[in-house]
Amino acid sequence: MVEQDRMTAFINSLDPGNAPYLDELEKRAKETDVPIIRKDTQALLKFLMAQSRPKNILEVGCAVGFSALLMAEYSDIDTKITTIEKFEKRIPIARQNFIQYDTHNKITLLEGDATEILKTLSPGYDFIFMDAAKGQYINFLPDCLRILNKGGLLVSDNVLQDGDVIESRFAVTRRDRTIHARMREYLYELKHNEALNTVILTVGDGMTLSVRL
Ligand SMILES: C[S@@+](CC[C@H](N)C(=O)[O-])C[C@H]1O[C@@H](n2cnc3c(N)ncnc32)[C@H](O)[C@@H]1O
């Protein structure tokens, strides 16, 4: 793990950084304990925006809008992003950030629980970024598969749970055991579902990239 941390620090040291307002939002998020994507995860998302050039993005887990704004900043001008958040304290902050920084009006924020909202969405997304409660990913998956285009990408963050996922269930705290079991189930499903081809990466806190076949 120490080697992995050093490697990540080295990789991050080469990062040229983001647009200044994103760096400022990232700093503010850290100061206020809002969980947002890590530096190397940011780099991967930026890469994917440039490489797969999605036009219709769905994000599950907006927080205060950092990753939605990052995707907006580094995607094509006609790309649309829908993002879902249920935590009342974060929603007004996200809205304010979008008013201030989403200058091309790319982002739509849907307020409420993704469990309900996902059911109401129509197919047509070519990129889904899953970054909400880890224990719910497995429940969100059927709707994500229903609305993701063939050839589209499902990107899931925090899948390695700071390394906990490889430990025996008895080695993780009782509180985290349900999430541990569900995340293992999610990873198994992503790797074995015939509608998907998935790669698991040790980027950030663990990420999967799944293409819809
Ligand atoms: C890790 S944060 C998202 C960070 C954000 N993607 C970023 O990098 O800027 C996860 C967010 O998902 C939200 N969340 C968790 N479960 C949810 C659910 N079932 N429906 C909607 N939002 C949910 C949490 O309130 C939290 O703000």
Tab-separated table of C-alpha atoms and ligand atoms in Angstrom:
chain	number	residue	atom	x	y	z
A	1	MET	CA	0.000	0.000	0.000
A	2	VAL	CA	2.871	2.364	0.830
A	3	GLU	CA	4.388	1.661	-2.613
A	4	GLN	CA	0.987	2.296	-4.191
A	5	ASP	CA	0.668	5.624	-2.306
A	6	ARG	CA	4.134	6.706	-3.483
A	7	MET	CA	3.278	5.754	-7.043
A	8	THR	CA	0.035	7.757	-6.879
A	9	ALA	CA	1.871	10.755	-5.385
A	10	PHE	CA	4.400	10.594	-8.221
A	11	ILE	CA	1.707	10.335	-10.882
A	12	ASN	CA	-0.225	13.218	-9.313
A	13	SER	CA	2.940	15.340	-9.186
A	14	LEU	CA	2.992	15.254	-12.991
A	15	ASP	CA	-0.602	16.442	-13.292
A	16	PRO	CA	-0.881	19.855	-14.943
A	17	GLY	CA	-3.973	20.733	-12.848
A	18	ASN	CA	-7.445	21.814	-13.845
A	19	ALA	CA	-9.123	25.092	-14.687
A	20	PRO	CA	-8.533	27.457	-11.699
A	21	TYR	CA	-12.196	27.455	-10.589
A	22	LEU	CA	-12.090	23.640	-10.347
A	23	ASP	CA	-8.934	23.796	-8.227
A	24	GLU	CA	-10.721	26.308	-5.981
A	25	LEU	CA	-13.833	24.070	-5.712
A	26	GLU	CA	-11.636	21.084	-4.926
A	27	LYS	CA	-9.899	23.021	-2.154
A	28	ARG	CA	-13.229	24.148	-0.702
A	29	ALA	CA	-14.609	20.607	-0.825
A	30	LYS	CA	-11.599	19.305	1.095
A	31	GLU	CA	-11.927	22.082	3.713
A	32	THR	CA	-15.608	21.254	4.238
A	33	ASP	CA	-15.222	17.455	4.195
A	34	VAL	CA	-17.223	16.942	1.020
A	35	PRO	CA	-16.029	13.743	-0.666
A	36	ILE	CA	-15.025	14.323	-4.268
A	37	ILE	CA	-13.066	12.352	-6.852
A	38	ARG	CA	-9.328	12.076	-6.302
A	39	LYS	CA	-6.677	13.631	-8.538
A	40	ASP	CA	-5.912	10.475	-10.504
A	41	THR	CA	-9.627	9.792	-10.924
A	42	GLN	CA	-10.012	13.320	-12.272
A	43	ALA	CA	-7.257	12.630	-14.798
A	44	LEU	CA	-8.996	9.446	-15.947
A	45	LEU	CA	-12.361	11.204	-16.325
A	46	LYS	CA	-10.736	14.000	-18.340
A	47	PHE	CA	-9.068	11.392	-20.538
A	48	LEU	CA	-12.382	9.601	-21.083
A	49	MET	CA	-14.130	12.862	-21.981
A	50	ALA	CA	-11.509	13.445	-24.687
A	51	GLN	CA	-11.350	9.843	-25.865
A	52	SER	CA	-14.983	8.701	-25.857
A	53	ARG	CA	-16.533	12.154	-26.371
A	54	PRO	CA	-19.878	11.327	-24.741
A	55	LYS	CA	-22.888	13.468	-25.607
A	56	ASN	CA	-25.325	12.393	-22.919
A	57	ILE	CA	-23.825	11.769	-19.484
A	58	LEU	CA	-25.520	10.593	-16.307
A	59	GLU	CA	-23.839	10.980	-12.934
A	60	VAL	CA	-25.155	9.196	-9.851
A	61	GLY	CA	-23.837	11.146	-6.842
A	62	CYS	CA	-23.332	14.862	-7.457
A	63	ALA	CA	-22.272	16.098	-3.988
A	64	VAL	CA	-21.517	19.796	-4.621
A	65	GLY	CA	-21.014	19.385	-8.351
A	66	PHE	CA	-17.245	19.103	-8.655
A	67	SER	CA	-17.053	16.060	-10.953
A	68	ALA	CA	-20.075	17.227	-12.996
A	69	LEU	CA	-18.307	20.546	-13.599
A	70	LEU	CA	-15.060	18.755	-14.416
A	71	MET	CA	-16.871	16.657	-17.039
A	72	ALA	CA	-18.617	19.787	-18.326
A	73	GLU	CA	-15.305	21.640	-18.583
A	74	TYR	CA	-13.544	18.886	-20.537
A	75	SER	CA	-16.344	17.582	-22.778
A	76	ASP	CA	-17.686	18.803	-26.114
A	77	ILE	CA	-19.783	21.972	-26.142
A	78	ASP	CA	-22.988	20.062	-27.014
A	79	THR	CA	-22.569	17.433	-24.277
A	80	LYS	CA	-25.359	17.255	-21.685
A	81	ILE	CA	-24.887	16.042	-18.119
A	82	THR	CA	-27.631	14.911	-15.764
A	83	THR	CA	-26.557	14.487	-12.167
A	84	ILE	CA	-28.441	13.088	-9.161
A	85	GLU	CA	-28.087	14.089	-5.499
A	86	LYS	CA	-30.259	13.372	-2.472
A	87	PHE	CA	-28.455	15.147	0.387
A	88	GLU	CA	-30.391	18.400	1.056
A	89	LYS	CA	-27.367	20.198	2.480
A	90	ARG	CA	-25.336	19.656	-0.702
A	91	ILE	CA	-28.031	20.397	-3.295
A	92	PRO	CA	-28.120	24.230	-2.885
A	93	ILE	CA	-24.314	24.375	-2.976
A	94	ALA	CA	-24.268	22.314	-6.171
A	95	ARG	CA	-26.968	24.576	-7.680
A	96	GLN	CA	-24.971	27.680	-6.810
A	97	ASN	CA	-21.806	26.173	-8.303
A	98	PHE	CA	-23.659	25.344	-11.512
A	99	ILE	CA	-25.123	28.872	-11.767
A	100	GLN	CA	-21.623	30.270	-11.359
A	101	TYR	CA	-19.517	27.885	-13.438
A	102	ASP	CA	-21.709	25.875	-15.838
A	103	THR	CA	-21.443	28.628	-18.411
A	104	HIS	CA	-22.726	26.507	-21.317
A	105	ASN	CA	-25.745	25.195	-19.372
A	106	LYS	CA	-24.720	21.606	-19.836
A	107	ILE	CA	-25.740	20.344	-16.401
A	108	THR	CA	-29.174	19.358	-15.057
A	109	LEU	CA	-29.420	18.482	-11.370
A	110	LEU	CA	-32.098	15.995	-10.325
A	111	GLU	CA	-32.878	16.138	-6.616
A	112	GLY	CA	-33.782	12.946	-4.799
A	113	ASP	CA	-32.860	9.340	-4.260
A	114	ALA	CA	-31.261	7.661	-7.253
A	115	THR	CA	-33.159	4.484	-6.358
A	116	GLU	CA	-36.361	6.264	-7.436
A	117	ILE	CA	-34.977	8.655	-10.044
A	118	LEU	CA	-33.125	6.019	-12.093
A	119	LYS	CA	-36.421	4.189	-12.696
A	120	THR	CA	-37.874	7.322	-14.333
A	121	LEU	CA	-35.017	7.926	-16.800
A	122	SER	CA	-35.313	6.959	-20.464
A	123	PRO	CA	-32.600	5.121	-22.407
A	124	GLY	CA	-30.043	7.135	-24.372
A	125	TYR	CA	-27.026	7.710	-22.133
A	126	ASP	CA	-23.588	7.049	-23.578
A	127	PHE	CA	-21.669	7.560	-20.330
A	128	ILE	CA	-22.730	6.830	-16.747
A	129	PHE	CA	-20.546	7.829	-13.823
A	130	MET	CA	-21.474	5.937	-10.670
A	131	ASP	CA	-20.218	7.756	-7.583
A	132	ALA	CA	-22.875	7.444	-4.865
A	133	ALA	CA	-23.361	5.116	-1.884
A	134	LYS	CA	-21.136	2.107	-2.615
A	135	GLY	CA	-23.545	-0.382	-1.077
A	136	GLN	CA	-26.227	0.621	-3.591
A	137	TYR	CA	-24.280	0.183	-6.831
A	138	ILE	CA	-25.537	-3.367	-7.240
A	139	ASN	CA	-29.144	-2.130	-6.900
A	140	PHE	CA	-28.583	0.700	-9.404
A	141	LEU	CA	-27.056	-1.604	-12.011
A	142	PRO	CA	-30.232	-2.960	-13.725
A	143	ASP	CA	-31.518	0.561	-14.430
A	144	CYS	CA	-28.071	1.718	-15.547
A	145	LEU	CA	-27.932	-1.167	-18.032
A	146	ARG	CA	-31.452	-0.352	-19.222
A	147	ILE	CA	-30.600	3.273	-20.050
A	148	LEU	CA	-26.992	2.874	-21.246
A	149	ASN	CA	-26.529	2.786	-25.034
A	150	LYS	CA	-24.747	-0.103	-26.683
A	151	GLY	CA	-21.090	0.905	-26.853
A	152	GLY	CA	-21.654	3.267	-23.918
A	153	LEU	CA	-19.454	3.353	-20.851
A	154	LEU	CA	-20.339	2.728	-17.214
A	155	VAL	CA	-17.613	4.117	-14.942
A	156	SER	CA	-17.818	3.246	-11.246
A	157	ASP	CA	-15.725	4.915	-8.549
A	158	ASN	CA	-14.557	3.711	-5.109
A	159	VAL	CA	-14.859	0.035	-5.945
A	160	LEU	CA	-11.818	-1.092	-3.937
A	161	GLN	CA	-12.896	0.576	-0.666
A	162	ASP	CA	-9.379	1.677	0.294
A	163	GLY	CA	-8.238	-1.936	-0.114
A	164	ASP	CA	-10.914	-3.378	2.169
A	165	VAL	CA	-12.538	-5.243	-0.703
A	166	ILE	CA	-9.669	-7.745	-0.889
A	167	GLU	CA	-9.789	-8.493	2.850
A	168	SER	CA	-11.807	-11.310	4.383
A	169	ARG	CA	-15.193	-10.111	5.655
A	170	PHE	CA	-13.965	-10.740	9.202
A	171	ALA	CA	-11.071	-8.321	8.733
A	172	VAL	CA	-13.386	-5.380	7.954
A	173	THR	CA	-15.320	-3.632	10.686
A	174	ARG	CA	-18.821	-4.967	11.305
A	175	ARG	CA	-20.229	-1.616	10.120
A	176	ASP	CA	-18.579	-2.045	6.699
A	177	ARG	CA	-19.406	-5.720	6.134
A	178	THR	CA	-22.608	-5.135	4.183
A	179	ILE	CA	-20.872	-2.728	1.831
A	180	HIS	CA	-17.954	-5.159	1.525
A	181	ALA	CA	-20.271	-8.008	0.483
A	182	ARG	CA	-22.270	-5.818	-1.896
A	183	MET	CA	-19.173	-4.377	-3.559
A	184	ARG	CA	-17.774	-7.870	-4.146
A	185	GLU	CA	-21.126	-8.854	-5.621
A	186	TYR	CA	-21.077	-5.737	-7.831
A	187	LEU	CA	-17.558	-6.443	-9.105
A	188	TYR	CA	-18.445	-10.084	-9.794
A	189	GLU	CA	-21.543	-8.991	-11.712
A	190	LEU	CA	-19.629	-6.411	-13.765
A	191	LYS	CA	-17.063	-9.042	-14.735
A	192	HIS	CA	-19.568	-11.815	-15.491
A	193	ASN	CA	-22.598	-10.036	-16.943
A	194	GLU	CA	-22.696	-10.918	-20.644
A	195	ALA	CA	-23.918	-7.447	-21.549
A	196	LEU	CA	-20.672	-5.893	-20.270
A	197	ASN	CA	-16.946	-5.999	-20.773
A	198	THR	CA	-15.304	-4.631	-17.622
A	199	VAL	CA	-11.806	-3.693	-16.563
A	200	ILE	CA	-10.984	-3.051	-12.891
A	201	LEU	CA	-8.355	-0.377	-12.279
A	202	THR	CA	-6.475	0.598	-9.113
A	203	VAL	CA	-6.838	4.280	-10.011
A	204	GLY	CA	-8.024	6.468	-7.125
A	205	ASP	CA	-9.986	4.301	-4.710
A	206	GLY	CA	-10.500	1.717	-7.431
A	207	MET	CA	-12.473	2.261	-10.613
A	208	THR	CA	-14.204	0.040	-13.117
A	209	LEU	CA	-14.767	0.815	-16.771
A	210	SER	CA	-17.532	-1.267	-18.313
A	211	VAL	CA	-18.524	-1.060	-21.924
A	212	ARG	CA	-22.118	-2.045	-22.805
A	213	LEU	CA	-21.971	-4.751	-25.467
B	1	LIG	C1	-18.631	10.608	-3.295
B	1	LIG	S1	-19.932	11.762	-3.300
B	1	LIG	C2	-19.990	12.307	-4.970
B	1	LIG	C3	-18.823	13.154	-5.365
B	1	LIG	C4	-18.958	13.820	-6.710
B	1	LIG	N1	-19.222	12.838	-7.757
B	1	LIG	C5	-17.680	14.565	-7.021
B	1	LIG	O1	-16.647	13.915	-7.229
B	1	LIG	O2	-17.714	15.807	-7.067
B	1	LIG	C6	-21.343	10.756	-3.236
B	1	LIG	C7	-22.649	11.526	-3.201
B	1	LIG	O3	-23.691	10.628	-3.516
B	1	LIG	C8	-24.832	11.002	-2.778
B	1	LIG	N2	-25.694	9.827	-2.715
B	1	LIG	C9	-25.468	8.672	-2.050
B	1	LIG	N3	-26.473	7.816	-2.233
B	1	LIG	C10	-27.365	8.432	-3.050
B	1	LIG	C11	-28.622	8.059	-3.595
B	1	LIG	N4	-29.165	6.873	-3.328
B	1	LIG	N5	-29.260	8.956	-4.378
B	1	LIG	C12	-28.722	10.172	-4.644
B	1	LIG	N6	-27.540	10.580	-4.146
B	1	LIG	C13	-26.873	9.726	-3.362
B	1	LIG	C14	-24.265	11.418	-1.426
B	1	LIG	O4	-25.173	12.260	-0.733
B	1	LIG	C15	-22.970	12.111	-1.831
B	1	LIG	O5	-23.117	13.505	-1.909
